[in-house]
PDB file of C-alpha atoms in Angstrom:
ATOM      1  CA  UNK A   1       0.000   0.000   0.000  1.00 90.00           C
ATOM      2  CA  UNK A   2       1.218   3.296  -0.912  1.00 92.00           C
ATOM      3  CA  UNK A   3       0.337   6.809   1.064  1.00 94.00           C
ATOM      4  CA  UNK A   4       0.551  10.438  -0.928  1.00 94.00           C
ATOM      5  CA  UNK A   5       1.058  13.102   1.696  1.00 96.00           C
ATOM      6  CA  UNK A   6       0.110  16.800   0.120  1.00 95.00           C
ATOM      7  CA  UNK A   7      -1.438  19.987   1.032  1.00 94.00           C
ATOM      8  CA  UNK A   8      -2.720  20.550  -2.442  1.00 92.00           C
ATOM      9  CA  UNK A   9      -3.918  17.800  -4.660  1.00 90.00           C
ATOM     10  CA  UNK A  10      -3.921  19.801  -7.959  1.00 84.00           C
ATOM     11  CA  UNK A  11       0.073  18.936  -8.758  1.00 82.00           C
ATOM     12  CA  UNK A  12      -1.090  15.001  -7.300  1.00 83.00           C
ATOM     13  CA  UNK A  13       0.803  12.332  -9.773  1.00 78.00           C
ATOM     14  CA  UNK A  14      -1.726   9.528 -11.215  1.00 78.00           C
ATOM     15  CA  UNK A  15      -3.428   7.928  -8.503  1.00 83.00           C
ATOM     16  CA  UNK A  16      -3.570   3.869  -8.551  1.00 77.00           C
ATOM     17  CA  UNK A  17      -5.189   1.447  -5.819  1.00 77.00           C
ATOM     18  CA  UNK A  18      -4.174   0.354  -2.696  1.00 85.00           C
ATOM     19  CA  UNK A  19      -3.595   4.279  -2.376  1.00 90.00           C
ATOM     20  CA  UNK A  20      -4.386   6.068   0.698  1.00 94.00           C
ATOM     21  CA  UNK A  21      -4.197  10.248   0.235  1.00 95.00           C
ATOM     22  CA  UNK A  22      -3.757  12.896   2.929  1.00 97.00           C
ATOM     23  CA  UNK A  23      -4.652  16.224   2.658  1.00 96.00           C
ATOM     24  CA  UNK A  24      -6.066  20.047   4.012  1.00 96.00           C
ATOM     25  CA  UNK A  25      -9.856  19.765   4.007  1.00 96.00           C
ATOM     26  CA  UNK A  26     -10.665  22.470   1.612  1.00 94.00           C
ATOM     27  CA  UNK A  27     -12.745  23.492  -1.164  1.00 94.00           C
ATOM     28  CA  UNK A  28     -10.477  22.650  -3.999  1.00 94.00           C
ATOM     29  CA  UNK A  29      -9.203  19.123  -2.269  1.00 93.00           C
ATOM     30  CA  UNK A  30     -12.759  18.107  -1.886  1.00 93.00           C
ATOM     31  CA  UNK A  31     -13.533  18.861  -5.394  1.00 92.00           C
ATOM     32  CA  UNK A  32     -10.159  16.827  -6.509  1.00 91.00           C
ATOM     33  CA  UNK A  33     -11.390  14.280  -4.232  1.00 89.00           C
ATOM     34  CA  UNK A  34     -15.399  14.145  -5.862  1.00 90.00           C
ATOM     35  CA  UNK A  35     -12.977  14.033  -9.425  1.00 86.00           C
ATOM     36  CA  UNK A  36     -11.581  11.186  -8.244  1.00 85.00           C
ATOM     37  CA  UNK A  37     -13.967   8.875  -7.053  1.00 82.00           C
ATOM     38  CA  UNK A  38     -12.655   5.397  -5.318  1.00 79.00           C
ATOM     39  CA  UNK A  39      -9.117   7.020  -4.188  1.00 84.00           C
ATOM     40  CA  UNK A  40      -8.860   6.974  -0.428  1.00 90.00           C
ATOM     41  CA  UNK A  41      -8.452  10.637   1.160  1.00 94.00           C
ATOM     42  CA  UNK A  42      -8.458  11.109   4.605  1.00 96.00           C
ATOM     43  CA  UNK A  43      -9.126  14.801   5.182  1.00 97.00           C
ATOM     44  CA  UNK A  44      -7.185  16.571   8.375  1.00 97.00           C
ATOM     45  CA  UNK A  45      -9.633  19.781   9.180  1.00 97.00           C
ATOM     46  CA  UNK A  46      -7.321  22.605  10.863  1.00 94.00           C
ATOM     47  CA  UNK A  47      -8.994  23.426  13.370  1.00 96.00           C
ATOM     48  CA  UNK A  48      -9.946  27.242  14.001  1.00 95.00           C
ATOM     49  CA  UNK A  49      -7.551  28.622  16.135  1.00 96.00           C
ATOM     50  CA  UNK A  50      -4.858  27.822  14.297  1.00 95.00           C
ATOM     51  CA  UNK A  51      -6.896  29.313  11.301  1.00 92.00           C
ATOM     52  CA  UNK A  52      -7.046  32.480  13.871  1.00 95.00           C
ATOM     53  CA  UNK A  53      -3.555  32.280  14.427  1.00 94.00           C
ATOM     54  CA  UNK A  54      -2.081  32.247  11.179  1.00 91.00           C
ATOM     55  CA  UNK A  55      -4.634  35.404  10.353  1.00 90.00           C
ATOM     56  CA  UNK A  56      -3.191  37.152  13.391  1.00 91.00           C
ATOM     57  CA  UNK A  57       0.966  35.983  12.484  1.00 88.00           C
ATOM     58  CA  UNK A  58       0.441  37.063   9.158  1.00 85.00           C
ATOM     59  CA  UNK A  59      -0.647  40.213   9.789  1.00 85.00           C
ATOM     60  CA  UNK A  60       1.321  40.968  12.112  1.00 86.00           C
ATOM     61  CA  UNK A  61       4.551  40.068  10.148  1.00 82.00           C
ATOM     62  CA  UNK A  62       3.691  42.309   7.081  1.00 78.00           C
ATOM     63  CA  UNK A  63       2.292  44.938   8.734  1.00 80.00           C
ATOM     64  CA  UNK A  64       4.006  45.301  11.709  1.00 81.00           C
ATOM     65  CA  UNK A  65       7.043  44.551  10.956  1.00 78.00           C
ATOM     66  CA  UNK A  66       6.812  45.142   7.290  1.00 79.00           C
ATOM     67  CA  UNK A  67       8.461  41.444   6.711  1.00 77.00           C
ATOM     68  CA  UNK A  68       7.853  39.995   3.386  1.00 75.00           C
ATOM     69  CA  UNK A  69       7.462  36.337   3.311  1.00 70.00           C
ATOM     70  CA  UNK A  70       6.043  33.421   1.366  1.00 69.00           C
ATOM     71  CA  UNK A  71       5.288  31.320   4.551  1.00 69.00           C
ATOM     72  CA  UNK A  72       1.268  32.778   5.443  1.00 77.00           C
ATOM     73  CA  UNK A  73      -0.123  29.666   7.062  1.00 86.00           C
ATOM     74  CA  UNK A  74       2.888  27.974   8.486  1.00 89.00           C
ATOM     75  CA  UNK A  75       0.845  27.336  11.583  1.00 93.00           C
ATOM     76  CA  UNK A  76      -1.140  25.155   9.383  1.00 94.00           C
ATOM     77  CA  UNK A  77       1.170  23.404   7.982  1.00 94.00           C
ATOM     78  CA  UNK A  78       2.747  22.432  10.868  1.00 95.00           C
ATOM     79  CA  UNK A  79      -0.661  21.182  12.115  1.00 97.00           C
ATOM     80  CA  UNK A  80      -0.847  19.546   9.327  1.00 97.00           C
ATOM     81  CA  UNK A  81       2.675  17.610   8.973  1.00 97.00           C
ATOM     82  CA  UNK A  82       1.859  16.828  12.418  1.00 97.00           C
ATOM     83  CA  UNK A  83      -1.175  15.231  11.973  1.00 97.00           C
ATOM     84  CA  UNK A  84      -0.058  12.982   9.159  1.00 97.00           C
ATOM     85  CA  UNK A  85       3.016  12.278  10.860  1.00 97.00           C
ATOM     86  CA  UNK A  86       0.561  10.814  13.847  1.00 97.00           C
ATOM     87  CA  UNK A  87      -1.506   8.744  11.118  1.00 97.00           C
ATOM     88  CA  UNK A  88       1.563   7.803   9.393  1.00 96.00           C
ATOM     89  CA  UNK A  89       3.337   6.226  12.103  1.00 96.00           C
ATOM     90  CA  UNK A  90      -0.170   4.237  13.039  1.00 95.00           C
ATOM     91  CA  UNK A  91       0.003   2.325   9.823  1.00 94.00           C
ATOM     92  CA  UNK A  92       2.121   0.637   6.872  1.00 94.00           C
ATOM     93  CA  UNK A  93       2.805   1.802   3.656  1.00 95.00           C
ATOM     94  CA  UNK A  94       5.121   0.348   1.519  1.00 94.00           C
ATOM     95  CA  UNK A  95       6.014   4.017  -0.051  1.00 94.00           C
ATOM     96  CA  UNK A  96       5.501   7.145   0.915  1.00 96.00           C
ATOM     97  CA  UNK A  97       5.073  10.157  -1.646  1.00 95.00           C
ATOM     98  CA  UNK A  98       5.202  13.903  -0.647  1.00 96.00           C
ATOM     99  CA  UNK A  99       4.599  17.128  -2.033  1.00 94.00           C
ATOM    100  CA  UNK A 100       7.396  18.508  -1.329  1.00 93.00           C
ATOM    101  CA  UNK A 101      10.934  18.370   0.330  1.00 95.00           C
ATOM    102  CA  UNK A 102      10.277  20.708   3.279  1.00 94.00           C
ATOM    103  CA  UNK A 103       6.621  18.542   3.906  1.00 95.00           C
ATOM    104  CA  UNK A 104       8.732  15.431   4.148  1.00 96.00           C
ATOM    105  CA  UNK A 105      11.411  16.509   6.333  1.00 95.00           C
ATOM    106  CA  UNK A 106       8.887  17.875   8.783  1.00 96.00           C
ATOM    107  CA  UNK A 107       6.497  14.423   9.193  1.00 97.00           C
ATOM    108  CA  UNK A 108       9.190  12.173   9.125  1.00 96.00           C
ATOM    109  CA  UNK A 109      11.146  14.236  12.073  1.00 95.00           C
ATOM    110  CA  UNK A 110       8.086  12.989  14.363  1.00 96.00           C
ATOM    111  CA  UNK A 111       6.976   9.756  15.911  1.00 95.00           C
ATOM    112  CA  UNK A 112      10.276   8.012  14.834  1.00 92.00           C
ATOM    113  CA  UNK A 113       8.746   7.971  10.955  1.00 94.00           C
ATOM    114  CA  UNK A 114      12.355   8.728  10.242  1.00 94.00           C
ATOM    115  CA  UNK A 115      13.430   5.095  10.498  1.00 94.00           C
ATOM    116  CA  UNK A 116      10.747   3.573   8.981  1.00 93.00           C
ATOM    117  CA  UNK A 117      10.247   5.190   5.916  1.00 93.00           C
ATOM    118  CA  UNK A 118      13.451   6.742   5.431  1.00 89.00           C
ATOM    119  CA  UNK A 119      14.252   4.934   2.252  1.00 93.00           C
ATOM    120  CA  UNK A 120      10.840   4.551   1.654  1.00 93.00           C
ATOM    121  CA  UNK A 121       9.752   8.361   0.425  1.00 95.00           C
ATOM    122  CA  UNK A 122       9.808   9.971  -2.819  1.00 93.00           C
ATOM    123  CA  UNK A 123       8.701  13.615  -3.870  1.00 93.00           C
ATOM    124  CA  UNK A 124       6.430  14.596  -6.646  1.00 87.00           C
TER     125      UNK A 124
END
């Protein structure tokens, strides 16, 4: 069994079975998802406050501070590379593909995912 970890589905490589997906419950994942009937997605909702939070970083950052940067929701993501790292670590996948370098890096620093599917990731 094989797991895709991404944030946003629209850059997602074909999708076979004995596939399990997770992403960021929003609007244009669930749409990818209806697309794609029969392709396992587990959804991870971020919760509010960390919606809040990010709202109240970001703004903070540019206007405050008048810091330009690329990273708006890093509160989510964290949430979310936390999350799948949890899920991850409670199952076994054979490979492991991730958005993106900085995604993997973060879930497989947690819940010793590092060792078991160190040689088992690839990026897309």
């Amino acid at each position: 069994m094989k797991a895709i970890v991404a944030m946003d589905l629209t850059e997602a490589p074909e999708i076979g079975n004995n596939t399990k997906i997770y992403t960021v419950l929003n609007k244009k994942n669930k749409k990818w998802a209806n697309n794609h009937k029969g392709v396992g997605v587990h959804f991870i909702k971020t919760p509010s406050y960390i919606a809040f939070g990010d709202k109240a970083m970001s703004t903070f950052v540019h206007k405050a501070m008048k810091i330009d940067t690329e990273f708006n929701n890093m509160l989510q993501f964290v949430y979310f590379a936390h999350m799948t790292a949890f899920y991850i670590s409670n199952a076994e996948y054979d490979e492991v593909i991730f958005e993106n370098q900085m995604l993997c890096e973060k879930v497989l620093l947690q819940f010793g995912n590092d060792e078991t599917y160190g040689d088992k990731t690839e990026i897309f």
